[in-house]
């Protein structure tokens, strides 16, 4: 079964909730377009700085947009395309799926073939 | 009567094999009673195996793992000759890498970027056997930050070095073979892997190599051979999890909802991700997984602790922190904290136990996960930290990314049976279950909401048992009732249906009955989720499912459901 991880951003949580509420269902209320929605919220741009005792010295800087990941059971829903974003596939939320990870990375490199991620420099022993 | 002989469908995890995407019923035997199973997560799913150890989904990220002559691997100032000696698996597949560079120059068998462009904790392992020379170097290079290990055959010693290194191991095998590993925290997508480097050795030094593996793990796991694609083992994306938690001799099928572990480093406590105050950590101890990937937490002063506070979580929502712990030394109080920083006293033993603390997050989006030791000198083992949204802990979700969170998708079990499996005019649906969480629904239907019988369990309600039936699109009844039942404990439940005679039996007792109503028609499938709307999947452990095509008698149902 092909499952796709796709990442989306909304202006705020209310906008995300509105889009989620409009995900299509059948007559019995079941999703007619298989999906698992994970609300990531306002992601950390700069992590908090803590002291030696764990006290917060500098608060984290959070994104101004609200992030949502969707694990689509088939093709991603076209009506969500206007919210889609393509962060570099490293150190980001995942659905713990090898095949979906590889699909996302492959699609990312098709979309951004000149990115550093898709063209990492060779490294040799000094 | 023989319940097995009389059942039209029987599913017992102890007797039913599963494979990726299937959970086999033992009856009927023609395959029509088999369940379709899906989850879509392998690297986020774990279970407790028959040996009592945690089993994960594993992956070897390297291709051609024992074919180093393949162009996938670079050979810098060295030559590779394939299939030169007997490998650890007994096959003639071990290759010989020979140095051609000058003294004090490098010859390298390597995989340069892109290997697997991810960050976080990775372990690289390879089998080596001495030929000519005494040293071989393993190396993970991440934009110049390395995790290396130099192995010396004559002393059988391995020396980890580099700014990213976490650990290195050398395990001696038979016939002169060693399995070497180096674990590092990769911090950049631009990285390379030295399979075997001969460095500062004379020209013509050489080493036999076989079986390379790169995995997101804090320790090397059992080798997985690969060729053109990465190799997976253990829990696969749609593998049903037959779970032996709490020392069970027979497994149960673990069905859980989707959960996200927001802890970025769930096993690596040695780096900066976790704050240590009045305490330090030591790596390399045996974990509940059976690997050397647990840490020892040592209090260097009173009230020492290890702590993670981070963003973001949902404000004003239930979260549960969990972690595996056991005591090594001392008698002082051990504490953990809820997500909102409240202290919970816990009592450790000298056996691994999983502890959890639930609480409601405050108005901020910062979570806390902390383990504290009241008394200087006390020592405990720690493994598998998790923070997930929900009022109870689910199975462990490993995360080695350092920055990203990870979600295990929900287990879905459905699709067993056809029109020949079920009798729409009378029958019984029987379940032997435990640890039912949240709201869980089980239905036999015609694959629509027009015809069905359903059991609906809700541990959040004063009326935890609900059952209902529909026939021809018309609701026949929808009854919920108060009943003293702890659905987190093992219990047996049966729904009997026939015309004007519906009843629920729990643990040997008729708990409720409805003496009017027509039976559904065209029953063809059993589903472990609510056929009305999404979100009410069965969440718990299944020990047995039986379907009967006759309405059993009261005495039969009492005997069947007696626990």
XYZ file of C-alpha atoms in Angstrom:
689
model
C 0.000 0.000 0.000
C 1.380 3.377 -0.966
C 1.363 5.835 1.893
C 2.564 9.387 1.524
C 3.887 11.764 4.151
C 3.068 15.337 3.258
C 3.682 18.477 5.272
C 1.471 21.540 5.462
C 1.476 24.972 7.041
C -1.479 27.114 8.044
C -1.658 30.660 9.325
C -2.870 29.411 12.703
C -4.450 26.439 14.448
C -7.966 27.553 13.559
C -7.117 27.509 9.868
C -5.645 24.028 10.263
C -8.724 22.803 12.096
C -10.943 24.241 9.379
C -9.049 22.356 6.693
C -9.102 19.148 8.744
C -12.849 19.484 9.259
C -13.315 19.633 5.495
C -11.509 16.353 4.844
C -14.013 14.303 2.865
C -16.078 11.556 4.486
C -18.594 9.070 3.184
C -22.267 8.941 4.125
C -21.404 7.132 7.357
C -18.808 9.639 8.485
C -15.808 7.504 7.632
C -12.882 9.126 5.824
C -13.337 8.622 2.128
C -9.700 9.535 1.579
C -7.514 7.559 4.007
C -5.391 9.749 6.214
C -3.778 10.208 9.606
C -3.458 13.836 10.669
C -0.763 14.827 13.163
C -0.864 18.418 14.364
C 2.719 19.504 15.032
C 1.771 23.030 16.043
C 4.097 26.021 16.051
C 7.486 24.414 15.468
C 10.649 25.479 17.250
C 12.833 27.766 15.160
C 15.410 28.426 17.872
C 15.458 26.064 20.848
C 15.285 27.380 24.383
C 18.528 27.916 26.247
C 18.595 26.306 29.664
C 21.025 26.761 32.511
C 22.971 24.022 34.255
C 20.080 23.344 36.596
C 17.628 23.162 33.765
C 16.137 26.589 34.307
C 15.149 28.417 31.151
C 17.440 31.322 30.340
C 16.120 32.123 26.903
C 12.740 30.992 25.683
C 12.437 29.073 22.437
C 11.527 30.952 19.297
C 8.517 29.360 17.660
C 7.354 29.473 14.078
C 4.552 31.870 13.239
C 2.787 29.265 11.127
C 0.988 26.149 12.304
C 2.397 22.855 11.023
C 0.351 19.757 10.228
C 1.616 16.451 8.829
C -0.705 14.082 7.032
C -0.057 10.406 6.348
C -2.165 9.799 3.281
C -3.412 6.287 2.592
C -3.104 6.948 -1.145
C -2.574 10.058 -3.186
C -2.491 13.291 -1.242
C -5.684 15.296 -1.392
C -5.363 17.951 -4.081
C -7.435 20.472 -2.125
C -4.624 20.650 0.436
C -1.951 21.438 -2.144
C -2.107 25.163 -1.479
C -0.869 24.547 2.078
C 1.918 22.108 1.231
C 5.536 22.798 2.233
C 8.695 20.803 1.600
C 11.148 21.088 4.486
C 14.478 19.358 3.994
C 13.969 15.728 4.988
C 16.272 15.640 7.966
C 15.450 16.032 11.623
C 11.757 16.460 10.977
C 8.637 14.678 12.179
C 8.017 11.285 10.599
C 5.484 8.477 10.704
C 8.178 5.899 11.423
C 7.872 4.365 7.964
C 10.895 3.401 5.862
C 8.949 3.418 2.611
C 7.230 6.732 3.259
C 10.533 8.323 4.298
C 12.165 7.193 1.062
C 9.213 8.419 -1.000
C 9.330 11.853 0.635
C 13.099 12.157 0.155
C 12.828 11.051 -3.463
C 10.049 13.495 -4.240
C 11.935 16.267 -2.451
C 14.957 15.701 -4.688
C 12.759 15.689 -7.791
C 11.385 19.067 -6.737
C 14.680 20.508 -5.527
C 17.400 18.735 -7.513
C 19.955 21.464 -6.839
C 19.517 21.461 -3.075
C 22.442 20.667 -0.824
C 20.504 17.759 0.601
C 20.338 16.125 -2.802
C 23.924 17.009 -3.670
C 25.968 16.442 -0.554
C 29.691 17.030 -0.982
C 32.082 14.120 -1.010
C 34.145 13.700 2.087
C 37.600 12.176 2.427
C 39.894 11.509 5.308
C 42.254 14.374 5.898
C -19.552 -28.679 23.534
C -16.239 -27.866 21.912
C -16.181 -24.140 21.386
C -13.495 -24.411 18.755
C -15.385 -27.051 16.765
C -18.592 -25.046 16.889
C -17.059 -21.674 16.025
C -17.296 -20.443 12.453
C -14.336 -18.122 12.981
C -11.555 -18.487 15.548
C -8.593 -16.188 16.039
C -6.025 -16.911 18.722
C -2.763 -14.956 18.663
C -0.972 -17.893 20.260
C -1.861 -20.144 17.373
C -2.173 -17.653 14.585
C 0.828 -16.685 12.610
C 0.949 -13.214 11.207
C 2.836 -11.693 8.359
C 3.126 -8.202 7.011
C -0.461 -7.166 6.305
C -2.173 -10.309 7.612
C -3.304 -11.845 10.891
C -4.292 -15.433 10.336
C -7.368 -16.995 11.893
C -7.050 -20.655 12.698
C -10.634 -21.218 11.532
C -11.922 -21.259 8.843
C -8.898 -22.848 7.283
C -9.499 -21.671 3.718
C -8.212 -18.177 4.466
C -11.572 -16.413 4.345
C -11.380 -15.756 8.092
C -8.003 -14.060 7.969
C -7.799 -10.446 9.012
C -6.254 -7.655 7.033
C -3.823 -5.781 9.242
C -2.373 -2.347 8.591
C -0.414 0.269 10.485
C 2.091 1.848 8.133
C 4.837 2.297 10.726
C 7.824 0.026 11.196
C 10.519 2.170 12.810
C 8.062 3.560 15.376
C 6.505 0.241 16.414
C 7.714 -2.126 19.121
C 6.446 -5.134 21.007
C 7.626 -7.384 23.824
C 8.675 -10.724 22.354
C 8.393 -14.256 23.717
C 11.851 -13.818 25.237
C 10.577 -10.866 27.261
C 12.715 -8.394 25.327
C 11.543 -5.345 23.415
C 11.565 -5.952 19.672
C 11.756 -3.040 17.246
C 11.436 -2.501 13.554
C 15.003 -2.499 12.254
C 16.600 -1.367 9.019
C 19.996 -1.720 7.360
C 20.366 1.492 5.397
C 23.342 0.316 3.338
C 22.824 -1.401 -0.010
C 24.919 -4.336 -1.261
C 25.898 -5.033 2.326
C 28.244 -7.889 1.447
C 29.168 -6.963 -2.128
C 31.861 -4.357 -1.676
C 33.024 -4.823 -5.260
C 29.803 -3.107 -6.304
C 30.289 0.464 -7.544
C 28.007 1.579 -4.705
C 31.221 1.561 -2.663
C 34.254 3.694 -3.443
C 37.800 2.379 -3.209
C 40.334 5.080 -2.563
C 43.941 3.996 -3.099
C 42.999 0.409 -2.499
C 41.800 -2.653 -4.348
C 38.841 -4.838 -3.581
C 38.846 -8.527 -4.486
C 35.499 -10.224 -4.109
C 34.731 -13.561 -2.463
C 38.180 -14.388 -1.084
C 37.385 -16.260 2.102
C 34.616 -17.858 4.103
C 32.304 -15.303 5.687
C 30.795 -15.568 9.186
C 27.674 -17.146 7.653
C 29.752 -19.940 6.096
C 29.452 -18.710 2.511
C 32.400 -17.783 0.306
C 31.366 -14.132 0.151
C 33.917 -12.241 2.239
C 35.945 -9.706 0.273
C 39.575 -8.646 0.630
C 40.488 -4.968 0.722
C 44.156 -4.247 0.041
C 46.002 -1.010 0.666
C 47.870 0.471 -2.293
C 48.813 3.819 -0.796
C 52.166 4.586 0.697
C 53.084 4.333 4.360
C 51.158 6.894 6.440
C 48.699 7.438 3.619
C 45.096 6.411 3.613
C 43.425 3.619 1.705
C 39.703 3.660 2.142
C 36.778 1.409 1.302
C 33.902 3.805 1.720
C 30.401 4.881 0.959
C 30.291 8.582 0.363
C 27.182 10.715 0.482
C 24.441 10.344 -0.167
C 24.120 7.230 1.929
C 21.080 8.026 3.855
C 20.819 11.689 4.394
C 19.456 11.889 7.880
C 20.704 13.083 11.203
C 20.708 11.693 14.690
C 22.141 8.611 16.344
C 23.416 5.942 13.938
C 25.439 2.789 14.439
C 27.712 1.414 11.731
C 28.951 -2.163 12.009
C 31.055 -4.467 9.842
C 32.650 -7.886 10.137
C 36.459 -7.904 9.716
C 39.153 -10.573 9.737
C 42.869 -10.005 9.875
C 44.965 -10.737 6.800
C 48.063 -8.534 6.651
C 48.529 -5.706 9.150
C 47.187 -5.051 12.618
C 44.702 -2.160 12.385
C 41.500 -1.162 10.695
C 39.575 2.078 11.127
C 35.804 2.609 10.995
C 34.501 6.114 10.559
C 31.267 8.103 10.304
C 32.034 11.548 8.947
C 29.475 14.318 9.236
C 30.791 17.547 7.730
C 34.134 16.955 9.348
C 32.709 15.894 12.700
C 33.619 12.279 13.037
C 32.757 9.213 14.997
C 35.650 6.832 14.512
C 36.969 3.645 16.011
C 40.425 2.151 15.512
C 40.566 -1.611 16.004
C 43.798 -3.474 16.739
C 43.749 -7.187 15.952
C 46.698 -8.131 18.159
C 45.160 -6.690 21.297
C 41.505 -7.127 20.239
C 40.942 -3.559 21.399
C 38.871 -0.807 19.850
C 39.435 2.868 20.503
C 36.566 5.297 19.845
C 37.499 8.858 18.844
C 35.967 11.947 17.299
C 33.629 14.745 18.292
C 30.499 12.820 17.311
C 31.419 9.437 18.749
C 29.165 7.814 21.342
C 30.546 4.301 21.618
C 32.478 1.574 19.825
C 32.466 -2.182 20.309
C 34.384 -5.228 19.088
C 32.841 -8.677 19.389
C 35.037 -11.693 18.702
C 33.477 -14.469 16.638
C 34.835 -17.785 15.413
C 37.462 -18.316 12.712
C 39.229 -15.016 13.385
C 36.251 -12.813 12.614
C 35.281 -9.764 14.660
C 32.143 -7.670 14.404
C 33.085 -4.052 14.958
C 30.701 -1.164 15.522
C 30.906 2.549 16.027
C 27.998 4.694 17.167
C 27.842 8.405 16.507
C 25.442 11.298 16.593
C 25.335 12.573 13.034
C 24.623 16.271 12.937
C 24.761 17.100 9.239
C 23.188 15.678 6.130
C 26.577 15.813 4.430
C 28.287 12.700 5.609
C 30.209 9.646 4.541
C 31.006 6.237 5.869
C 34.352 4.510 5.866
C 33.682 0.797 5.664
C 37.286 -0.024 6.348
C 40.278 2.245 6.303
C 43.884 1.126 6.387
C 45.783 4.056 7.724
C 49.428 4.528 8.659
C 49.993 0.944 7.552
C 52.514 -0.278 4.990
C 51.452 -0.749 1.414
C 49.893 -4.147 0.799
C 48.290 -4.382 4.210
C 44.906 -5.982 3.761
C 41.784 -6.969 5.664
C 38.841 -9.259 4.973
C 35.476 -7.498 5.184
C 31.883 -8.675 5.140
C 28.404 -7.660 6.238
C 28.220 -3.889 6.647
C 25.222 -2.388 8.385
C 24.137 1.180 9.088
C 21.124 1.680 11.302
C 19.385 4.316 13.382
C 20.186 2.739 16.706
C 22.334 3.237 19.742
C 23.809 -0.254 19.314
C 24.425 -2.697 16.491
C 21.620 -5.192 16.021
C 21.515 -8.519 14.227
C 22.901 -8.232 10.717
C 20.422 -7.777 7.827
C 21.742 -8.616 4.345
C 20.858 -6.126 1.610
C 21.250 -5.892 -2.142
C 19.367 -3.321 -4.218
C 17.160 -1.947 -1.449
C 17.560 -1.284 2.241
C 16.848 -4.285 4.427
C 14.193 -4.422 7.104
C 13.598 -6.923 9.884
C 11.680 -7.288 13.105
C 8.497 -5.241 13.108
C 7.619 -4.341 9.517
C 5.224 -1.582 8.464
C 2.115 -3.781 8.611
C 3.268 -6.546 10.950
C 0.702 -7.515 13.598
C 2.342 -7.242 16.994
C 1.872 -10.373 19.101
C 2.877 -9.059 22.478
C 4.189 -10.899 25.555
C 4.293 -7.964 27.990
C 4.287 -8.561 31.730
C 5.689 -12.075 31.418
C 2.719 -13.473 29.491
C 3.207 -17.058 28.321
C 0.687 -16.601 25.521
C 0.706 -13.508 23.361
C -2.068 -11.042 22.706
C -2.542 -8.998 19.572
C -1.625 -5.430 20.403
C -3.946 -2.861 18.824
C -3.124 0.748 19.614
C -4.153 4.141 18.417
C -1.763 6.587 16.827
C 0.710 8.230 19.201
C 3.640 10.602 18.814
C 6.789 10.488 20.940
C 7.934 14.094 21.249
C 11.233 13.075 22.882
C 13.873 13.498 20.167
C 16.469 11.252 21.811
C 14.664 8.438 23.560
C 17.781 6.348 24.308
C 20.812 8.603 23.915
C 21.148 10.313 27.284
C 24.826 11.128 26.912
C 24.668 14.184 24.682
C 23.461 17.705 25.209
C 19.846 16.878 24.351
C 19.302 15.823 27.970
C 20.371 18.246 30.708
C 22.245 16.649 33.599
C 22.473 18.454 36.922
C 24.106 16.895 39.960
C 24.265 13.691 37.973
C 26.134 12.071 35.143
C 25.449 9.183 32.808
C 27.472 6.164 31.726
C 26.696 4.226 28.530
C 26.865 0.570 27.590
C 24.508 -1.323 29.873
C 22.027 -4.025 28.927
C 18.571 -2.626 28.272
C 15.098 -4.214 28.171
C 15.867 -4.709 24.479
C 18.755 -7.008 25.378
C 21.306 -4.706 23.766
C 23.995 -2.550 25.334
C 21.994 0.607 24.836
C 20.938 1.528 28.372
C 22.564 4.262 30.423
C 23.388 4.378 34.097
C 22.361 7.582 35.866
C 24.631 8.397 38.786
C 23.760 11.097 41.326
C 26.865 13.102 42.136
C 24.976 15.272 44.606
C 21.634 15.171 46.397
C 18.678 15.865 44.119
C 20.610 15.182 40.954
C 18.554 14.776 37.818
C 18.381 14.278 34.092
C 15.941 16.600 32.328
C 14.386 17.444 29.016
C 12.232 20.511 28.587
C 11.225 21.391 25.082
C 8.581 22.701 22.740
C 6.046 22.234 21.425
C 3.168 20.333 22.851
C -0.530 21.118 22.944
C -1.531 23.330 25.856
C -4.077 22.067 28.385
C -4.024 18.475 27.175
C -3.282 15.121 28.814
C 0.249 13.867 28.293
C 2.002 10.806 29.673
C 5.714 10.551 30.362
C 7.188 7.060 30.523
C 10.613 5.510 30.900
C 12.203 2.150 31.746
C 14.160 2.180 35.024
C 15.830 -0.161 37.464
C 17.881 0.438 40.567
C 21.585 -0.351 40.681
C 22.730 1.146 43.949
C 21.312 3.092 46.885
C 17.972 3.402 48.623
C 17.137 7.065 48.072
C 13.877 8.343 46.637
C 13.549 8.363 42.855
C 11.164 10.793 41.212
C 9.822 11.509 37.793
C 7.861 14.529 36.651
C 4.696 14.919 34.696
C 4.583 17.039 31.604
C 3.529 20.020 33.711
C 6.512 19.610 36.061
C 4.661 17.967 38.962
C 6.761 15.537 40.985
C 5.781 11.862 41.247
C 7.580 9.517 43.664
C 8.325 6.101 42.189
C 9.693 2.895 43.692
C 12.307 1.049 41.701
C 13.455 -2.542 42.049
C 16.512 -4.252 40.639
C 14.421 -5.408 37.658
C 13.530 -3.309 34.645
C 10.094 -1.732 34.950
C 8.347 0.858 32.856
C 7.152 3.833 34.874
C 4.676 6.415 33.716
C 3.370 9.735 34.975
C 0.371 11.432 33.427
C -0.732 15.017 33.752
C -2.368 17.897 31.956
C -0.071 20.334 30.237
C -0.356 23.919 31.382
C -1.050 26.923 29.243
C 2.427 26.907 27.717
C 3.623 24.547 25.015
C 6.719 23.424 26.938
C 6.878 19.867 28.234
C 9.008 18.452 31.050
C 10.429 14.942 31.370
C 12.730 14.480 34.339
C 14.160 11.651 36.436
C 15.548 12.697 39.812
C 17.656 10.996 42.477
C 17.314 12.367 46.004
C 20.527 10.903 47.365
C 24.080 11.437 46.177
C 25.756 8.189 45.159
C 22.556 6.464 44.082
C 22.661 4.777 40.688
C 19.840 3.659 38.400
C 19.545 2.375 34.836
C 17.506 4.356 32.305
C 16.147 3.476 28.865
C 13.395 4.407 26.458
C 12.035 7.835 27.366
C 8.680 8.755 25.907
C 6.302 11.701 26.140
C 3.012 11.251 24.304
C -0.332 12.977 24.228
C -2.847 10.832 26.096
C -3.755 9.794 29.613
C -1.880 6.485 29.466
C 1.354 5.192 27.972
C 1.346 3.105 24.822
C 4.089 0.813 23.592
C 7.555 2.277 23.308
C 8.255 4.468 20.250
C 12.018 4.774 19.681
C 13.366 8.077 18.412
C 17.008 8.733 17.529
C 16.560 11.845 15.380
C 17.487 14.410 17.997
C 15.157 17.033 16.589
C 12.189 15.401 14.925
C 9.253 13.812 16.660
C 7.953 10.447 15.489
C 4.430 9.060 15.140
C 3.361 5.449 15.227
C 0.213 5.149 13.120
C -2.799 3.252 14.455
C -3.148 -0.509 14.168
C -6.172 -1.459 12.077
C -7.635 -4.968 12.045
C -10.521 -5.759 9.749
C -11.759 -7.679 6.760
C -12.155 -11.155 8.247
C -14.912 -13.364 6.918
C -17.424 -13.375 4.117
C -21.139 -14.106 3.783
C -20.448 -17.777 4.486
C -18.675 -17.036 7.774
C -21.617 -15.410 9.532
C -25.218 -16.371 10.158
C -27.358 -13.259 10.027
C -30.317 -14.846 11.804
C -28.492 -15.892 14.978
C -25.023 -16.105 16.431
C -22.482 -15.011 19.014
C -19.485 -12.672 18.886
C -17.029 -13.530 21.680
C -13.904 -11.607 22.715
C -11.199 -12.328 25.272
C -9.440 -9.005 25.796
C -7.470 -6.907 28.239
C -6.010 -3.461 28.666
C -8.755 -1.824 26.664
C -8.158 1.887 26.493
C -10.139 4.836 25.286
C -13.265 3.966 23.345
C -13.111 0.743 21.383
C -15.611 -0.718 18.968
C -16.010 -4.173 17.398
C -18.604 -4.859 14.734
C -19.913 -7.595 12.479
C -21.563 -5.914 9.529
C -22.447 -6.117 5.890
C -19.613 -3.602 5.357
C -21.998 -0.721 5.791
C -23.904 0.867 8.640
C -27.213 -0.608 7.442
C -26.756 -4.048 8.937
C -24.568 -4.680 11.947
C -24.192 -5.779 15.519
C -21.664 -3.894 17.586
C -19.980 -3.915 20.988
C -18.731 -0.523 22.056
C -16.487 -0.214 25.109
C -15.855 3.153 26.741
C -13.623 3.285 29.781
C -14.295 6.994 30.176
C -18.017 6.527 30.750
C -20.071 5.549 33.799
C -21.864 3.271 31.354
C -18.807 1.527 29.884
C -20.694 -1.137 27.931
C -22.778 -0.269 24.909
C -24.201 -2.583 22.270
C -26.470 -1.993 19.368
C -27.875 -3.518 16.220
C -29.255 -2.333 12.926
C -31.233 -4.255 10.357
C -31.995 -3.021 6.881
C -30.869 0.480 7.827
C -33.192 0.664 10.835
C -31.752 0.821 14.318
C -33.126 -2.061 16.382
C -31.703 -0.896 19.709
C -28.805 1.093 21.111
C -28.245 0.256 24.770
C -25.558 1.358 27.164
C -25.585 0.485 30.815
C -23.757 0.907 34.072
C -21.555 -2.024 34.908
C -18.688 -2.444 37.289
C -15.953 -3.449 34.918
C -12.354 -2.333 34.771
C -11.719 -2.648 31.062
C -7.999 -2.266 31.626
C -8.029 -5.728 33.252
C -8.562 -9.046 31.419
C -12.211 -9.774 30.706
C -14.375 -11.898 28.425
C -17.414 -10.525 26.669
C -19.951 -12.062 24.303
C -22.822 -10.589 22.314
C -25.585 -13.057 21.447
C -28.053 -12.148 18.734
C -31.223 -13.721 17.428
C -34.674 -12.332 16.646
C -36.106 -10.590 19.716
C -33.254 -11.916 21.822
C -30.042 -9.924 22.175
C -27.822 -10.158 25.252
C -24.396 -9.229 26.553
C -22.389 -11.610 28.720
C -19.401 -10.479 30.739
C -17.139 -12.711 32.804
C -19.708 -15.476 33.167
C -22.730 -13.284 33.857
C -25.558 -12.034 31.664
C -25.030 -8.307 32.045
C -27.899 -7.031 29.899
C -30.488 -8.157 27.396
C -32.837 -6.652 24.837
C -35.828 -8.843 23.999
C -37.031 -7.158 20.839
C -35.601 -6.404 17.468
C -34.736 -7.977 14.150
C -31.332 -9.328 13.288
C -29.105 -7.746 10.645
C -28.876 -9.341 7.218
C -25.987 -9.962 4.882
C -23.286 -10.018 7.548
C -19.955 -10.448 5.800
C -17.099 -8.928 7.784
C -15.775 -8.288 11.276
C -14.089 -4.986 11.961
C -12.220 -3.628 14.948
C -13.340 -0.077 14.575
C -16.553 1.859 14.721
C -18.391 1.690 11.440
C -19.813 5.116 12.251
C -17.154 7.730 11.766
C -13.437 7.586 12.199
C -11.462 7.484 15.385
C -13.000 4.669 17.390
C -10.624 1.886 16.565
C -10.203 -0.952 19.014
C -7.425 0.013 21.416
C -6.263 -2.828 23.589
C -5.005 -6.394 23.582
C -6.859 -9.243 21.890
C -6.355 -12.723 23.278
C -9.141 -14.540 21.468
C -11.953 -13.920 18.988
C -14.671 -16.486 18.330
C -17.742 -16.201 16.126
C -20.559 -18.757 16.392
C -23.350 -19.236 13.897
C -25.775 -20.411 16.530
C -27.174 -18.525 19.490
C -25.481 -20.356 22.354
C -27.521 -21.196 25.429
C -27.269 -19.257 28.655
C -25.247 -21.994 30.290
C -22.906 -22.190 27.302
C -22.384 -18.445 27.336
C -21.811 -18.442 31.080
C -19.150 -21.104 30.673
C -17.612 -19.453 27.620
C -17.214 -16.069 29.295
C -16.143 -17.244 32.739
C -12.713 -15.859 33.378
